Short mmCIF file of C-alpha atoms and ligand atoms in Angstrom, two decimals:
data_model
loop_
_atom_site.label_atom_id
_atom_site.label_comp_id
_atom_site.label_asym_id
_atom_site.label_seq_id
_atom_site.Cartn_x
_atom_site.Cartn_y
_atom_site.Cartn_z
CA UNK X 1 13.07 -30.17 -9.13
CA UNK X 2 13.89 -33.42 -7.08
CA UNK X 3 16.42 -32.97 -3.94
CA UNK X 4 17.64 -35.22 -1.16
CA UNK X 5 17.01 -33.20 2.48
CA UNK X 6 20.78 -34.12 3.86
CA UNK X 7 20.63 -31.84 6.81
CA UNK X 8 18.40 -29.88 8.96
CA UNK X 9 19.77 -27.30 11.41
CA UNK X 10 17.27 -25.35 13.75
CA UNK X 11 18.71 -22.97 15.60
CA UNK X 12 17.65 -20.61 18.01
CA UNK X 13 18.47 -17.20 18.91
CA UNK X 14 16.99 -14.55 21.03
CA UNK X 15 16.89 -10.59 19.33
CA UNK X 16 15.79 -7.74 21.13
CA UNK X 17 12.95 -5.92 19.41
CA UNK X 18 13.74 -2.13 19.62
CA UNK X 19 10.37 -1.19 21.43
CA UNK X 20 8.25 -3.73 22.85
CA UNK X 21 4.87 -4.98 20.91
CA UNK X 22 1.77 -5.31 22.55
CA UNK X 23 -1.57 -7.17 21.82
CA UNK X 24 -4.79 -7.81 23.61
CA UNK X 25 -2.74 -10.92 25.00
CA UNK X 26 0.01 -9.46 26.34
CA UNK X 27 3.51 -7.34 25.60
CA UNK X 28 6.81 -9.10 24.09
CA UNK X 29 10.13 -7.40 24.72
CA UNK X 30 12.80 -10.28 23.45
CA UNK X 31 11.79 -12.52 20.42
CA UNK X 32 13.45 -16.21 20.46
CA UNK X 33 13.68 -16.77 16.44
CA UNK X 34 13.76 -20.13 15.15
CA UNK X 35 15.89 -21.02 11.74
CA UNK X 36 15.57 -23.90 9.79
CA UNK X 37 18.10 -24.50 7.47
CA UNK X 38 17.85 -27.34 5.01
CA UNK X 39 20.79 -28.20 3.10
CA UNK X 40 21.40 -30.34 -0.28
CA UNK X 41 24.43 -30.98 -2.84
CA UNK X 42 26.26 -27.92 0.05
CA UNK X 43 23.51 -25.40 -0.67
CA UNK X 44 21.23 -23.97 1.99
CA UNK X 45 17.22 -22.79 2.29
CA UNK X 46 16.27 -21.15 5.02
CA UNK X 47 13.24 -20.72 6.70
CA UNK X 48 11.62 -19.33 10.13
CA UNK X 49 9.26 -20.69 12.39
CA UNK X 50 6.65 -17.74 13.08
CA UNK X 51 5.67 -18.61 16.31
CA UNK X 52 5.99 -16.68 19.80
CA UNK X 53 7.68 -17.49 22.80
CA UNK X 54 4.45 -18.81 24.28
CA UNK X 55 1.63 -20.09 23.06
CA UNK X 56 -0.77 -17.07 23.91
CA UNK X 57 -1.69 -16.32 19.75
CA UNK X 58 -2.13 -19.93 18.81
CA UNK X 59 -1.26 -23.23 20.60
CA UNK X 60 2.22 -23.14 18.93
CA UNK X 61 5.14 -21.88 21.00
CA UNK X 62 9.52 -21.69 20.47
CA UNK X 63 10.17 -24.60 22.82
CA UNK X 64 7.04 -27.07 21.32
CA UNK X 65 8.56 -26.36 17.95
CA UNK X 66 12.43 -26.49 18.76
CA UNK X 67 11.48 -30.48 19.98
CA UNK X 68 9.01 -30.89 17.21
CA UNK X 69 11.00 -30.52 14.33
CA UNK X 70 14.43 -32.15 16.88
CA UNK X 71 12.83 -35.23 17.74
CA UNK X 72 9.94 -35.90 15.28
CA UNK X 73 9.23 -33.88 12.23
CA UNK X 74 13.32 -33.57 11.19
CA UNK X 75 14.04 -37.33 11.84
CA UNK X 76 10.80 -38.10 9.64
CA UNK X 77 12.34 -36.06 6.83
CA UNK X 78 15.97 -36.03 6.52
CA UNK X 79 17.84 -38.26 4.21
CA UNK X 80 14.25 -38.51 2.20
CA UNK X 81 14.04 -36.89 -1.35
CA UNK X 82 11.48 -34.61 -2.52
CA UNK X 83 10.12 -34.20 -5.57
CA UNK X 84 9.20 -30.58 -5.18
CA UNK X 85 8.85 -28.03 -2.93
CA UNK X 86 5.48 -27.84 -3.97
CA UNK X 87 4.81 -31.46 -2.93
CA UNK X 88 7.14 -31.07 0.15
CA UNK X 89 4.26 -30.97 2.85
CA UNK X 90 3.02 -34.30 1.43
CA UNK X 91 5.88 -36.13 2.97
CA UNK X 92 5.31 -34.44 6.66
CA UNK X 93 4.93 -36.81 9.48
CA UNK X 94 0.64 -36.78 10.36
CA UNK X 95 1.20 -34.17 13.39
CA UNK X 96 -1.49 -32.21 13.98
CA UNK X 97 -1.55 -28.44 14.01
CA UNK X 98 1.47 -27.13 14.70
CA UNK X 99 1.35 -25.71 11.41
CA UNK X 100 3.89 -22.39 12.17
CA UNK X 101 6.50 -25.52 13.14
CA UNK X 102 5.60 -27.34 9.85
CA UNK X 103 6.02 -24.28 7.73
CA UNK X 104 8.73 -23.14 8.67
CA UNK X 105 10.41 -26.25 7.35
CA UNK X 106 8.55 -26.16 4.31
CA UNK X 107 9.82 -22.46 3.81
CA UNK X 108 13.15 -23.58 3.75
CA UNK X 109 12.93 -26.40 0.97
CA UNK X 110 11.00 -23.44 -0.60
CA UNK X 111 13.75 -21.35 -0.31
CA UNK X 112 16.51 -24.36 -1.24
CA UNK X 113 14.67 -25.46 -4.30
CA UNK X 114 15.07 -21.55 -5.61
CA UNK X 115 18.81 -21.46 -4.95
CA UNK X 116 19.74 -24.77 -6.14
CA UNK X 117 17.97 -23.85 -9.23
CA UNK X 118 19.21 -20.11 -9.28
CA UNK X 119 15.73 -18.47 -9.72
CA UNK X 120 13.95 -16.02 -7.11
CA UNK X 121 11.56 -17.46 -4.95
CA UNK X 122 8.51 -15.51 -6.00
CA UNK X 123 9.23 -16.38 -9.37
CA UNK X 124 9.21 -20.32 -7.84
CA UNK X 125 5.71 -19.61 -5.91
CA UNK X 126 4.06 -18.49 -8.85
CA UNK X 127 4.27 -14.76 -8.08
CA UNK X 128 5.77 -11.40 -9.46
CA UNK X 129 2.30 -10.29 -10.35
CA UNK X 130 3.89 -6.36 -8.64
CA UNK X 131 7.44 -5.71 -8.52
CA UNK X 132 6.89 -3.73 -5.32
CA UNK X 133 4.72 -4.79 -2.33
CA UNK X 134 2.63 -1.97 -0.77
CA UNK X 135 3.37 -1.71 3.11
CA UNK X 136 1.21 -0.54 6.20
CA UNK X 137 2.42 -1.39 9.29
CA UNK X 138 0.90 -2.95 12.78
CA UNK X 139 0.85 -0.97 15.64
CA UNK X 140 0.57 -2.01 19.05
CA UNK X 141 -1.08 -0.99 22.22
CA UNK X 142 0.85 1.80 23.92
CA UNK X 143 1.23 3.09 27.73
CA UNK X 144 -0.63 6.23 26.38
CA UNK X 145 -3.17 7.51 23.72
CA UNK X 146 -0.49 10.73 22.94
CA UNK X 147 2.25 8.04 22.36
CA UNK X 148 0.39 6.18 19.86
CA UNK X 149 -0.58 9.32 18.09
CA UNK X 150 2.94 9.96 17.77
CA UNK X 151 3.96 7.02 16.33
CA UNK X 152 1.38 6.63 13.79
CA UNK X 153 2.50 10.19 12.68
CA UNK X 154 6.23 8.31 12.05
CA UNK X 155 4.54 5.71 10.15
CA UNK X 156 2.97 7.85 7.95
CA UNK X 157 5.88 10.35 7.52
CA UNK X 158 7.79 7.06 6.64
CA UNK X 159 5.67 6.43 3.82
CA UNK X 160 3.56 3.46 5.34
CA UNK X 161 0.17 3.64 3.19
CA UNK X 162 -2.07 1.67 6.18
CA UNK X 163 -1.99 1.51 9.69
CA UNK X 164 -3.13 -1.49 11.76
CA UNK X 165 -3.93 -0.67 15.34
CA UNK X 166 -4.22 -3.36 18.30
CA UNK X 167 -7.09 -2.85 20.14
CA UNK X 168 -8.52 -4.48 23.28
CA UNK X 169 -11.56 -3.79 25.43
CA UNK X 170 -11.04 -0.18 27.23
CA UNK X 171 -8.44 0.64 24.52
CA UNK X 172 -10.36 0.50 21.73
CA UNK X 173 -13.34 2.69 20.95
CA UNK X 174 -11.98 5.91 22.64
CA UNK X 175 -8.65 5.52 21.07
CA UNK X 176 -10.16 5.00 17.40
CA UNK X 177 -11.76 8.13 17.87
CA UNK X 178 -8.97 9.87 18.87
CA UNK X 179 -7.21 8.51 15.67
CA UNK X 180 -9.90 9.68 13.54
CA UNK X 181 -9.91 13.28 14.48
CA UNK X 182 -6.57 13.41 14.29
CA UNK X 183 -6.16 11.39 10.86
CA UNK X 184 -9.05 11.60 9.18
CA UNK X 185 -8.14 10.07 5.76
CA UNK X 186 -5.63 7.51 5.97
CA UNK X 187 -6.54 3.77 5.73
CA UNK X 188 -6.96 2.43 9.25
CA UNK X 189 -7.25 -1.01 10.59
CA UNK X 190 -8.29 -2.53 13.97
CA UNK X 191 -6.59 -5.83 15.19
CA UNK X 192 -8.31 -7.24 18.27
CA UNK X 193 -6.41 -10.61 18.58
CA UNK X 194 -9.74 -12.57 19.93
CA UNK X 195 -9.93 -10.19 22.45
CA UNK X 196 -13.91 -9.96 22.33
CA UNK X 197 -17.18 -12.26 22.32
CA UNK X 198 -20.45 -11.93 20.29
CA UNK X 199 -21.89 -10.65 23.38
CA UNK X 200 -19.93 -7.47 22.59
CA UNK X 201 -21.55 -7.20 19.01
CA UNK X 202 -23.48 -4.14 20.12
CA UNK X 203 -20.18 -2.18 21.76
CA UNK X 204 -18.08 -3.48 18.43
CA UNK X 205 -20.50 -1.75 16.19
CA UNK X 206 -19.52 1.59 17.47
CA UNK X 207 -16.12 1.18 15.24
CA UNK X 208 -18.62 1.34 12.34
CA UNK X 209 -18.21 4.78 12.91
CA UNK X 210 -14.41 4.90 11.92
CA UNK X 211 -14.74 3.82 8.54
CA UNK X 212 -12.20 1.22 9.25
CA UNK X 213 -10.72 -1.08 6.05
CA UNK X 214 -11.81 -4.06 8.36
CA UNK X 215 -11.72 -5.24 11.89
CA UNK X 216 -9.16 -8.40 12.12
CA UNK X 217 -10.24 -11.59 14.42
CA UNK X 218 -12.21 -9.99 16.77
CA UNK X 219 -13.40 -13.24 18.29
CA UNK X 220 -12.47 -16.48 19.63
CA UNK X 221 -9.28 -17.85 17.57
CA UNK X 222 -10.96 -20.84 16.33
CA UNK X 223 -14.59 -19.85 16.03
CA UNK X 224 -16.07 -18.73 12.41
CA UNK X 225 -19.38 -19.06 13.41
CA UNK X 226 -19.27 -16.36 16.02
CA UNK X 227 -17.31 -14.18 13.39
CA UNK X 228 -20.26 -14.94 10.64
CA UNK X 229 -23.24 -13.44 13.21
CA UNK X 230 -20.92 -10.59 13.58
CA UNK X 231 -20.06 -9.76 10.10
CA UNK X 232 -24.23 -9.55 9.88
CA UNK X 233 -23.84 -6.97 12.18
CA UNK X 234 -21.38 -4.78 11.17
CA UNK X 235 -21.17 -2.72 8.24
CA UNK X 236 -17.26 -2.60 8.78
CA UNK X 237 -15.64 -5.63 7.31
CA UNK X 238 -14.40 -8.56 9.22
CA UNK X 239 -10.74 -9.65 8.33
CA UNK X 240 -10.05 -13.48 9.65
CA UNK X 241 -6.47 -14.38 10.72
CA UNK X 242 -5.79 -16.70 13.75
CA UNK X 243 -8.89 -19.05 12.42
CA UNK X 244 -7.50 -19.48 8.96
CA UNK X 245 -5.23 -22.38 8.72
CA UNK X 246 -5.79 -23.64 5.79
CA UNK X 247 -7.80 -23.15 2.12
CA UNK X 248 -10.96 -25.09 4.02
CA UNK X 249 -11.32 -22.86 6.84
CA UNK X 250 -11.42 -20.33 4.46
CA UNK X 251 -13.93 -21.60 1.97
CA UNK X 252 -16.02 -22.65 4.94
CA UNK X 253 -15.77 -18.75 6.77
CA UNK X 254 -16.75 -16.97 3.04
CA UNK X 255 -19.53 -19.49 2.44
CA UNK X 256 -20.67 -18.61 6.01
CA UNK X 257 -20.28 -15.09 5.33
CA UNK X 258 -17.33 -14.77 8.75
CA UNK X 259 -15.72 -12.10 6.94
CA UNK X 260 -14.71 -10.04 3.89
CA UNK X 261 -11.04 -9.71 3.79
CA UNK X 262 -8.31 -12.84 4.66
CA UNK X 263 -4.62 -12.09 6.16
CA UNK X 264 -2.85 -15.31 4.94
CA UNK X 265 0.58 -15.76 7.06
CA UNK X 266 2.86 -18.19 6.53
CA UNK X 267 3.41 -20.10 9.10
CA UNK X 268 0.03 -20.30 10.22
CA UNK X 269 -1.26 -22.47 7.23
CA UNK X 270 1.88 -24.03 7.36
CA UNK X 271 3.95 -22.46 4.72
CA UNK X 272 3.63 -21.76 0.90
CA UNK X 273 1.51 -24.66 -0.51
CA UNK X 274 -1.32 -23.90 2.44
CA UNK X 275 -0.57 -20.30 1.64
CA UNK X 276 -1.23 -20.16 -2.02
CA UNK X 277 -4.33 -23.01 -1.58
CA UNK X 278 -5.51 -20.09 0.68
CA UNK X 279 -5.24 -16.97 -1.63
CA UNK X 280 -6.60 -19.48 -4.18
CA UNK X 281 -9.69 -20.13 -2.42
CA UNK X 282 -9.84 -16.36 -1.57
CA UNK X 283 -9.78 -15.17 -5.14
CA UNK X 284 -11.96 -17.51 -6.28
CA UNK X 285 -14.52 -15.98 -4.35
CA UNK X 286 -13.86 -12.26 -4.56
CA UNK X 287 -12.48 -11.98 -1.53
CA UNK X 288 -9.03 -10.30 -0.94
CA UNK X 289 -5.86 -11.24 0.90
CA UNK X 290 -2.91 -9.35 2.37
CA UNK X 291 0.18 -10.60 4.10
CA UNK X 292 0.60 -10.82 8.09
CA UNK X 293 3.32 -10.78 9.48
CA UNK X 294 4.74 -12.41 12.96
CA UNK X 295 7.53 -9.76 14.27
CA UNK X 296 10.12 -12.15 12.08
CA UNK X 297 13.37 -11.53 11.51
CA UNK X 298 14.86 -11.22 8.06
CA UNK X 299 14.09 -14.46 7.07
CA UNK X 300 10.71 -14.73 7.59
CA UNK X 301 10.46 -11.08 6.48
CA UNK X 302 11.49 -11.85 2.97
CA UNK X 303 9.14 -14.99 2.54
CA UNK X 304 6.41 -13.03 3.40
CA UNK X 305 7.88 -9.82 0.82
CA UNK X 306 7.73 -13.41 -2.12
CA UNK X 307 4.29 -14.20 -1.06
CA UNK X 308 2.83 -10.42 -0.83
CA UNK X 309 3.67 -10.96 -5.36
CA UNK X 310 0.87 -13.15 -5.87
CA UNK X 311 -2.05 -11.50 -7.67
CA UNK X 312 -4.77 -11.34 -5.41
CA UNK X 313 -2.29 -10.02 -2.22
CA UNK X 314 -4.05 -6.28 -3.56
CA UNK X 315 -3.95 -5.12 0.36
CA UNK X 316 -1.24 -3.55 1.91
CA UNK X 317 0.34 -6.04 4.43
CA UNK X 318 2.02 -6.07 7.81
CA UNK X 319 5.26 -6.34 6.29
CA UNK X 320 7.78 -3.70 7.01
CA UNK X 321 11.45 -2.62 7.49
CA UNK X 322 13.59 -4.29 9.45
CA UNK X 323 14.44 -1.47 11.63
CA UNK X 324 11.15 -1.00 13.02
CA UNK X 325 11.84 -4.35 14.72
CA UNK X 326 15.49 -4.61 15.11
CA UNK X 327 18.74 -2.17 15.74
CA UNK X 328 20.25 -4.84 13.14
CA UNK X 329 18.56 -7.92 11.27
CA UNK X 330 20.35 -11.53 10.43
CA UNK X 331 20.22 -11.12 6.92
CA UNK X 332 22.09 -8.51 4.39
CA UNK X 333 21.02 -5.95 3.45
CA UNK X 334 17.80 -5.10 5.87
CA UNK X 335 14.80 -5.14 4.07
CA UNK X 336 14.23 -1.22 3.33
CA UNK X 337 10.87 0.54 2.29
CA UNK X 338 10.88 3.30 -0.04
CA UNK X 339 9.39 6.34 0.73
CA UNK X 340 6.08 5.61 -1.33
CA UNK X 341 5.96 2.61 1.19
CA UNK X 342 6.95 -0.14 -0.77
CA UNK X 343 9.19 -3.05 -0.80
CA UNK X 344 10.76 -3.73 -4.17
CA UNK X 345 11.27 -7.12 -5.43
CA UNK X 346 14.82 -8.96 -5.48
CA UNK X 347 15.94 -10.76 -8.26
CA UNK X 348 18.69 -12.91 -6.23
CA UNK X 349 17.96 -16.76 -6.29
CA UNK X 350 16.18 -17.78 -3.17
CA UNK X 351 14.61 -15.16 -0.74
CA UNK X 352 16.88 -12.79 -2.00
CA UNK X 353 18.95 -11.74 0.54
CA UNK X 354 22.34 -12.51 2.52
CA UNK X 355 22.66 -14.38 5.84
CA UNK X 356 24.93 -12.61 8.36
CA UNK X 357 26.25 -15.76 9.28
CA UNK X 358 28.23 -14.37 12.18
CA UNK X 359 25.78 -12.52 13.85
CA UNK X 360 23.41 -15.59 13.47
CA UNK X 361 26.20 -17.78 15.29
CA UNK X 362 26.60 -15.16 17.94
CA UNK X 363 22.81 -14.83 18.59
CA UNK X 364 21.54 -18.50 18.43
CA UNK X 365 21.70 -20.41 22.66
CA UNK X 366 20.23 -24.10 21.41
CA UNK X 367 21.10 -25.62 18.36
CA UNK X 368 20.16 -29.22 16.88
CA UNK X 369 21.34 -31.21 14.00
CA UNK X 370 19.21 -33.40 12.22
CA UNK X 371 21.26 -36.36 9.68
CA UNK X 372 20.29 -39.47 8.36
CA UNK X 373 20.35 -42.58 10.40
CA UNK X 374 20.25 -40.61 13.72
CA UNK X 375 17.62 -41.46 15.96
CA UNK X 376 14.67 -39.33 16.69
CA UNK X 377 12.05 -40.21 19.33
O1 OSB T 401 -2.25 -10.71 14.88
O2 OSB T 401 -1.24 -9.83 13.25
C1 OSB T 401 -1.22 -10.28 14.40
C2 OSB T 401 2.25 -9.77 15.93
C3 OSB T 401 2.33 -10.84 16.78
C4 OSB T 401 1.24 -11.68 16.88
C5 OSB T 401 0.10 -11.45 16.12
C6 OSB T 401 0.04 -10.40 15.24
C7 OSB T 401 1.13 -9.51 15.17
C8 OSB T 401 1.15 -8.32 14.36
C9 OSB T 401 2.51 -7.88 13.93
O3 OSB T 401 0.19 -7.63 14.12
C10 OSB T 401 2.70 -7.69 12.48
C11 OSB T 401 4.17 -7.52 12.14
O4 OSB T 401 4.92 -8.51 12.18
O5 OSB T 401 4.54 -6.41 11.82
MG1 MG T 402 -3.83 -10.42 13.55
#
């Protein structure tokens, strides 16, 4: 349905996460969260930029896309009307990249859309092909071997039906194997973050012997061509994320043969249209998706819950509680898993959940308003 964009808000707050995550590029304590909040006729969409503090995943980082969407990709927008949500990233200014920033906008006139016309937003996207979203969880590099053990024991006592370890070189093939001996059956996952190079093909095909579900972006975070002689050499399967921004990287990786399995998130093909063009492209082929996640809050949380409905999302995703991240989320109620590791559907309009509008206020340190007839840079 048409709508006029009469206000965008981004705000930013800074949450604690209740035990620090770390990757093969380093260990985050604090998340800064970035809201959008798009409002029409005095109802509001929300969306969240996925992005980290720094720009150590991709080249995307909180500050770059707190003036992005201030000074150029709000102004561009506001006061405009769209058409649809669906044809929402049409009307974005031509920035390149920056495609977390970009989606997290196009989340929230995802999200508004929904509400103003009182339906839930994975109805809107096209999904609701599962009323509950299997779960596994990510888990990241720890001070010790023992700890990690321990944790994924928690995990799997908390119903989670995959983990996803990160792995790095000189925590990686030792650790696996402690894993396995310890857990021989469950459905495990290695995450290297482009922590490796095809020189390393030969010490990477030692996880071959962990009868892992995949391997995730082993390689350089733009490079499919690397990941393509690599698949050839591994019998475990390759799962692309950080190179997949969109549905041509991904019919260009599966014609190549780069991998086997594709983790769509959000904000990294720039919200829901890239998103579904990507699982598109993916089923077409055979190949199957799952849902990654970004440490978001609540809001990005249950955008990724409406996109994990589609039909060929037949993976269990990095989507989880809300109090493995946070002693208490922005929105009402937490999202909850159940103890067959699921997240059920909500059939509120929008994402289907409350914002704790207080707590947001309390939390956010920079603010910006974006109106018509303002001038942006
Ligand atoms: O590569 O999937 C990733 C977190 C931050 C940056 C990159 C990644 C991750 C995760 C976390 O694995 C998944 C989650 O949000 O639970
Ligand atoms: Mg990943």
């Amino acid at each position: 349905m048409a709508l006029r964009i009469e206000r965008i808000t981004v705000r930013q707050l800074q949450m604690p996460l209740v035990h620090f995550f770390e990757t093969s590029f380093g260990r985050t304590t604090h998340r800064i969260i970035t809201l959008v909040e798009v409002t029409s006729g005095g109802v509001s969409g929300w969306g969240e930029v996925t992005c980290g503090e720094r720009p150590f995943f991709n080249e995307e980082w909180a500050e770059g896309a707190f003036l992005l969407l201030r000074d150029l990709i709000g102004p561009a927008v506001v006061g405009r009307e769209v058409s649809s949500a669906a044809e929402f990233h049409k009307m974005l200014p031509p920035v390149r990249g920056h495609l977390m920033t970009k989606g997290g906008l196009e989340c929230a006139v995802w999200d508004l859309e929904a509400r103003l016309e009182g339906v839930p937003l994975w109805r809107k996207i096209g999904g609701g092909a599962r009323r509950e979203i299997p779960c596994g969880v990510s888990i990241g590099i720890q001070d010790t071997v023992e700890q990690l053990l321990e944790k994924i024991q928690t995990e799997l006592e908390a119903g989670y039906q995959r983990i996803k370890v990160k792995i790095k070189p000189g925590w990686d093939v030792g650790v696996l194997g402690r894993i396995r001996e310890k857990f021989q059956g469950i459905k495990l996952s290695a995450d290297a973050n482009s922590a490796y190079t095809l020189g390393d093909a030969a010490h990477l095909k030692q996880l071959d012997a962990f009868h892992l579900m995949m391997i995730e972006q082993p390689l350089a975070w733009d490079d499919i061509i690397d990941h393509a002689e690599l698949q050839k050499q591994l019998a475990t399967p390759v799962c692309l994320d950080e190179c997949i921004r969109g549905a041509r990287h991904a019919e260009q990786a599966i014609r190549l043969g780069a991998c086997r399995v594709i983790n769509i998130k959000l904000g990294r093909v720039g919200g829901f249209a890239g998103a579904r063009a990507v699982h598109d492209a993916a089923e077409r082929a055979g190949i199957p998706v799952w849902c990654g996640g970004m440490l978001e809050s609540g809001v990005g949380r249950a955008h990724n819950i409406a996109l994990s409905s589609l039909e060929n999302f037949t993976l269990p995703g990095d989507v989880s509680a809300s109090k493995r991240y946070w002693e208490r989320d922005i929105i009402d109620p937490p999202v909850e898993v159940t103890p067959e590791g699921t997240i059920r559907l909500r059939d509120e309009p929008g994402f289907g959940y409350e914002l704790d509008l207080d707590y947001i206020e309390r939390l956010t340190f920079r603010r910006a308003e974006i109106r018509p007839g303002e001038a942006g840079a």
